[in-house]
């Protein structure tokens, strides 16, 4: 199709650019990401040169290229293209339009994975401040992304604040004993333990362990319970409570 479009219309016709974008997508889908990136980059260059940076086709190709870079663990390159998309969508749709915010959320992830933590935290916060139109799952994912970023920045108190918000939201939405609720609650307990606050770690991990035992019929919860028990025992030892450790066995 690409060859036919190029012969009929020329290399820089919109149909040819779209065909090249589709071919690049098939390469990406079959794991041939280097070839996919090359084809996406050529399609983007042709689209920008002939249609303009803000044309919808140029945006589509740039977004596909950003995703392809992510799949290849090239998060710095992905961040560059997400940044471009954020700027373009903010100019065309508004800074707080859902499409702009979704691109900013992807930018936050790419920055975090590239080690650009301060930028990532700023982007996550901006998205979360204007997240009313999005699903609970989206908001939770962004809070968890911000929590991971803050943990790597050494901002443990704010990290835990984000984890507590996710725990509270999941308790309401899924229940206190749901595996996804317990997993984040467990991360909250670990955060206290790794910050050298064993008493707070004991308080949280003991509650998580109690909920795990009540839902131990779920295989996923049963596996989590073993991890929680191990960390709870470590927290008891750190708090100087050896008798509590013995009671866990």
Short mmCIF file of C-alpha atoms in Angstrom, two decimals:
data_model
loop_
_atom_site.label_atom_id
_atom_site.label_comp_id
_atom_site.label_asym_id
_atom_site.label_seq_id
_atom_site.Cartn_x
_atom_site.Cartn_y
_atom_site.Cartn_z
CA UNK A 1 0.00 0.00 0.00
CA UNK A 2 2.83 2.38 0.83
CA UNK A 3 4.51 1.69 -2.52
CA UNK A 4 1.25 2.17 -4.41
CA UNK A 5 0.46 5.44 -2.59
CA UNK A 6 3.96 6.78 -3.21
CA UNK A 7 3.79 5.91 -6.92
CA UNK A 8 0.30 7.36 -7.34
CA UNK A 9 0.54 10.50 -5.17
CA UNK A 10 4.18 11.07 -4.27
CA UNK A 11 6.14 10.52 -1.04
CA UNK A 12 4.72 13.55 0.77
CA UNK A 13 1.00 13.11 0.06
CA UNK A 14 -1.17 12.65 3.16
CA UNK A 15 -2.24 9.17 2.00
CA UNK A 16 1.40 8.14 1.63
CA UNK A 17 2.26 9.54 5.06
CA UNK A 18 -0.70 7.70 6.58
CA UNK A 19 0.36 4.46 4.85
CA UNK A 20 3.90 4.84 6.19
CA UNK A 21 2.50 5.46 9.68
CA UNK A 22 0.43 2.27 9.39
CA UNK A 23 3.43 0.28 8.20
CA UNK A 24 5.48 1.59 11.14
CA UNK A 25 2.68 0.53 13.46
CA UNK A 26 2.82 -3.03 12.11
CA UNK A 27 6.58 -3.13 12.61
CA UNK A 28 6.10 -1.93 16.21
CA UNK A 29 3.37 -4.50 16.85
CA UNK A 30 5.68 -7.33 15.75
CA UNK A 31 8.58 -6.13 17.92
CA UNK A 32 10.70 -4.61 15.14
CA UNK A 33 10.97 -1.30 16.97
CA UNK A 34 14.13 0.09 15.34
CA UNK A 35 12.55 -0.15 11.90
CA UNK A 36 9.29 1.21 13.33
CA UNK A 37 11.05 4.25 14.80
CA UNK A 38 12.77 4.95 11.46
CA UNK A 39 9.47 4.80 9.57
CA UNK A 40 7.60 6.86 12.17
CA UNK A 41 10.35 9.51 12.10
CA UNK A 42 10.20 9.73 8.31
CA UNK A 43 6.40 9.93 8.37
CA UNK A 44 6.57 12.67 11.00
CA UNK A 45 9.17 14.63 9.07
CA UNK A 46 7.08 14.44 5.89
CA UNK A 47 3.89 15.39 7.75
CA UNK A 48 5.45 18.41 9.47
CA UNK A 49 7.12 19.62 6.29
CA UNK A 50 4.06 19.33 4.04
CA UNK A 51 1.08 19.68 6.40
CA UNK A 52 2.48 21.64 9.32
CA UNK A 53 3.36 20.82 12.90
CA UNK A 54 -0.23 21.19 14.13
CA UNK A 55 -1.96 19.04 11.50
CA UNK A 56 -3.92 16.14 12.98
CA UNK A 57 -1.92 13.60 10.98
CA UNK A 58 1.35 15.01 12.32
CA UNK A 59 -0.03 14.69 15.87
CA UNK A 60 -1.11 11.10 15.28
CA UNK A 61 2.31 10.11 13.95
CA UNK A 62 4.13 11.91 16.76
CA UNK A 63 2.03 10.17 19.38
CA UNK A 64 2.72 6.78 17.77
CA UNK A 65 6.42 7.59 17.70
CA UNK A 66 6.37 8.53 21.40
CA UNK A 67 4.68 5.24 22.30
CA UNK A 68 7.18 3.32 20.18
CA UNK A 69 10.08 4.99 22.02
CA UNK A 70 8.44 4.00 25.32
CA UNK A 71 8.12 0.39 24.21
CA UNK A 72 11.84 0.43 23.37
CA UNK A 73 12.72 1.93 26.80
CA UNK A 74 13.86 5.19 25.17
CA UNK A 75 12.08 7.35 27.68
CA UNK A 76 14.09 10.50 27.05
CA UNK A 77 13.09 10.42 23.37
CA UNK A 78 9.51 9.64 24.32
CA UNK A 79 9.44 12.59 26.72
CA UNK A 80 10.61 14.92 23.94
CA UNK A 81 7.63 14.00 21.75
CA UNK A 82 5.11 14.04 24.60
CA UNK A 83 6.35 17.52 25.50
CA UNK A 84 5.72 18.61 21.91
CA UNK A 85 2.23 17.14 22.01
CA UNK A 86 1.42 18.83 25.31
CA UNK A 87 2.45 22.21 23.89
CA UNK A 88 0.49 21.67 20.67
CA UNK A 89 -2.67 20.50 22.38
CA UNK A 90 -2.50 23.24 24.98
CA UNK A 91 -2.33 25.82 22.16
CA UNK A 92 -5.13 24.19 20.16
CA UNK A 93 -7.46 22.84 22.86
CA UNK A 94 -6.47 24.52 26.08
CA UNK A 95 -4.14 23.60 28.89
CA UNK A 96 -6.76 21.68 30.85
CA UNK A 97 -8.52 19.90 28.00
CA UNK A 98 -8.67 16.12 28.63
CA UNK A 99 -6.53 15.37 25.55
CA UNK A 100 -3.87 17.80 26.76
CA UNK A 101 -3.94 16.33 30.26
CA UNK A 102 -3.64 12.78 28.92
CA UNK A 103 -0.54 13.78 26.97
CA UNK A 104 0.87 15.46 30.08
CA UNK A 105 0.24 12.28 32.08
CA UNK A 106 2.21 10.29 29.51
CA UNK A 107 4.93 12.95 29.69
CA UNK A 108 5.04 12.53 33.48
CA UNK A 109 5.57 8.78 33.12
CA UNK A 110 8.30 9.23 30.50
CA UNK A 111 10.10 11.82 32.64
CA UNK A 112 9.93 9.52 35.68
CA UNK A 113 11.29 6.58 33.72
CA UNK A 114 14.04 8.81 32.29
CA UNK A 115 15.09 9.93 35.77
CA UNK A 116 13.81 13.49 35.33
CA UNK A 117 12.04 13.33 38.66
CA UNK A 118 11.32 16.97 39.40
CA UNK A 119 9.72 17.44 35.99
CA UNK A 120 7.74 14.24 36.44
CA UNK A 121 6.40 15.35 39.83
CA UNK A 122 5.33 18.73 38.43
CA UNK A 123 3.48 17.11 35.53
CA UNK A 124 1.76 14.56 37.76
CA UNK A 125 0.61 17.31 40.13
CA UNK A 126 -0.74 19.41 37.27
CA UNK A 127 -2.75 16.50 35.90
CA UNK A 128 -4.10 15.56 39.33
CA UNK A 129 -5.24 19.11 40.01
CA UNK A 130 -7.50 18.94 36.95
CA UNK A 131 -8.53 15.28 36.96
CA UNK A 132 -12.26 15.60 37.66
CA UNK A 133 -13.20 14.36 34.17
CA UNK A 134 -11.18 11.15 34.44
CA UNK A 135 -11.95 7.75 35.89
CA UNK A 136 -10.98 6.65 39.38
CA UNK A 137 -8.56 4.14 37.82
CA UNK A 138 -6.75 6.91 35.93
CA UNK A 139 -6.49 9.13 39.00
CA UNK A 140 -5.19 6.25 41.12
CA UNK A 141 -2.56 5.39 38.51
CA UNK A 142 -1.34 9.00 38.43
CA UNK A 143 -1.22 9.21 42.23
CA UNK A 144 0.81 6.01 42.35
CA UNK A 145 3.14 7.40 39.68
CA UNK A 146 3.59 10.56 41.72
CA UNK A 147 4.20 8.46 44.86
CA UNK A 148 6.96 6.49 43.09
CA UNK A 149 8.51 9.73 41.89
CA UNK A 150 8.42 11.30 45.35
CA UNK A 151 9.92 8.18 46.93
CA UNK A 152 12.88 8.37 44.54
CA UNK A 153 13.23 12.07 45.39
CA UNK A 154 13.38 11.26 49.10
CA UNK A 155 10.10 13.05 49.83
CA UNK A 156 8.68 10.20 51.88
CA UNK A 157 5.97 12.12 53.75
CA UNK A 158 4.37 13.37 50.55
CA UNK A 159 4.80 9.92 49.00
CA UNK A 160 2.83 8.40 51.87
CA UNK A 161 0.16 11.09 51.56
CA UNK A 162 -0.45 9.99 47.96
CA UNK A 163 -0.50 6.31 48.95
CA UNK A 164 -3.05 7.02 51.70
CA UNK A 165 -5.30 8.76 49.18
CA UNK A 166 -5.17 5.75 46.88
CA UNK A 167 -5.87 3.35 49.76
CA UNK A 168 -8.89 5.44 50.80
CA UNK A 169 -10.23 5.61 47.26
CA UNK A 170 -9.79 1.90 46.63
CA UNK A 171 -11.44 1.01 49.94
CA UNK A 172 -14.51 2.91 48.82
CA UNK A 173 -14.45 1.60 45.27
CA UNK A 174 -13.20 -1.98 45.69
CA UNK A 175 -13.36 -2.78 49.41
CA UNK A 176 -10.74 -3.07 52.13
CA UNK A 177 -9.85 -6.68 51.30
CA UNK A 178 -9.56 -6.38 47.55
CA UNK A 179 -6.07 -7.40 46.31
CA UNK A 180 -5.49 -4.03 44.64
CA UNK A 181 -6.42 -2.18 47.84
CA UNK A 182 -4.20 -4.40 49.96
CA UNK A 183 -1.25 -4.05 47.57
CA UNK A 184 -1.17 -0.26 47.98
CA UNK A 185 -1.85 -0.48 51.73
CA UNK A 186 1.16 -2.81 51.94
CA UNK A 187 3.30 -0.27 50.05
CA UNK A 188 2.29 2.33 52.63
CA UNK A 189 3.52 0.07 55.43
CA UNK A 190 6.79 -0.60 53.59
CA UNK A 191 7.33 3.14 53.21
CA UNK A 192 7.22 3.60 56.97
CA UNK A 193 9.57 0.65 57.50
CA UNK A 194 12.11 1.94 54.99
CA UNK A 195 12.01 5.39 56.57
CA UNK A 196 13.10 3.99 59.92
CA UNK A 197 9.68 4.40 61.54
CA UNK A 198 9.00 0.86 62.83
CA UNK A 199 6.04 1.68 65.10
CA UNK A 200 4.09 3.24 62.22
CA UNK A 201 5.15 0.34 60.00
CA UNK A 202 3.84 -2.14 62.57
CA UNK A 203 0.52 -0.32 62.83
CA UNK A 204 -0.07 -0.31 59.07
CA UNK A 205 1.33 -3.76 58.28
CA UNK A 206 -0.61 -5.37 61.12
CA UNK A 207 -3.84 -3.97 59.69
CA UNK A 208 -2.92 -5.15 56.20
CA UNK A 209 -2.06 -8.61 57.55
CA UNK A 210 -5.39 -8.86 59.35
CA UNK A 211 -7.28 -8.05 56.13
CA UNK A 212 -5.13 -10.53 54.19
CA UNK A 213 -5.96 -13.32 56.65
CA UNK A 214 -9.67 -12.54 56.29
CA UNK A 215 -9.41 -12.89 52.50
CA UNK A 216 -6.79 -15.64 52.34
CA UNK A 217 -9.01 -17.79 50.11
CA UNK A 218 -7.92 -15.58 47.20
CA UNK A 219 -4.58 -16.96 45.86
CA UNK A 220 -3.32 -13.45 45.09
CA UNK A 221 -4.08 -12.32 48.65
CA UNK A 222 -2.50 -15.50 50.05
CA UNK A 223 0.79 -14.70 48.29
CA UNK A 224 0.63 -11.12 49.52
CA UNK A 225 -0.03 -12.31 53.08
CA UNK A 226 3.32 -14.13 53.13
CA UNK A 227 5.14 -10.97 52.11
CA UNK A 228 3.25 -8.87 54.64
CA UNK A 229 4.00 -11.33 57.45
CA UNK A 230 7.72 -11.22 56.62
CA UNK A 231 7.80 -7.42 56.63
CA UNK A 232 5.65 -7.22 59.76
CA UNK A 233 8.08 -9.51 61.57
CA UNK A 234 10.96 -7.26 60.49
CA UNK A 235 9.07 -4.20 61.73
CA UNK A 236 8.41 -5.87 65.09
CA UNK A 237 12.12 -6.66 65.44
CA UNK A 238 13.06 -3.08 64.52
CA UNK A 239 10.60 -1.84 67.16
CA UNK A 240 12.17 -4.10 69.80
CA UNK A 241 9.18 -6.44 70.12
CA UNK A 242 10.58 -10.00 69.80
CA UNK A 243 7.59 -11.60 71.49
CA UNK A 244 5.32 -10.22 68.75
CA UNK A 245 7.62 -11.78 66.16
CA UNK A 246 7.33 -15.16 67.86
CA UNK A 247 3.52 -14.86 67.91
CA UNK A 248 3.45 -14.57 64.11
CA UNK A 249 4.93 -18.06 63.63
#
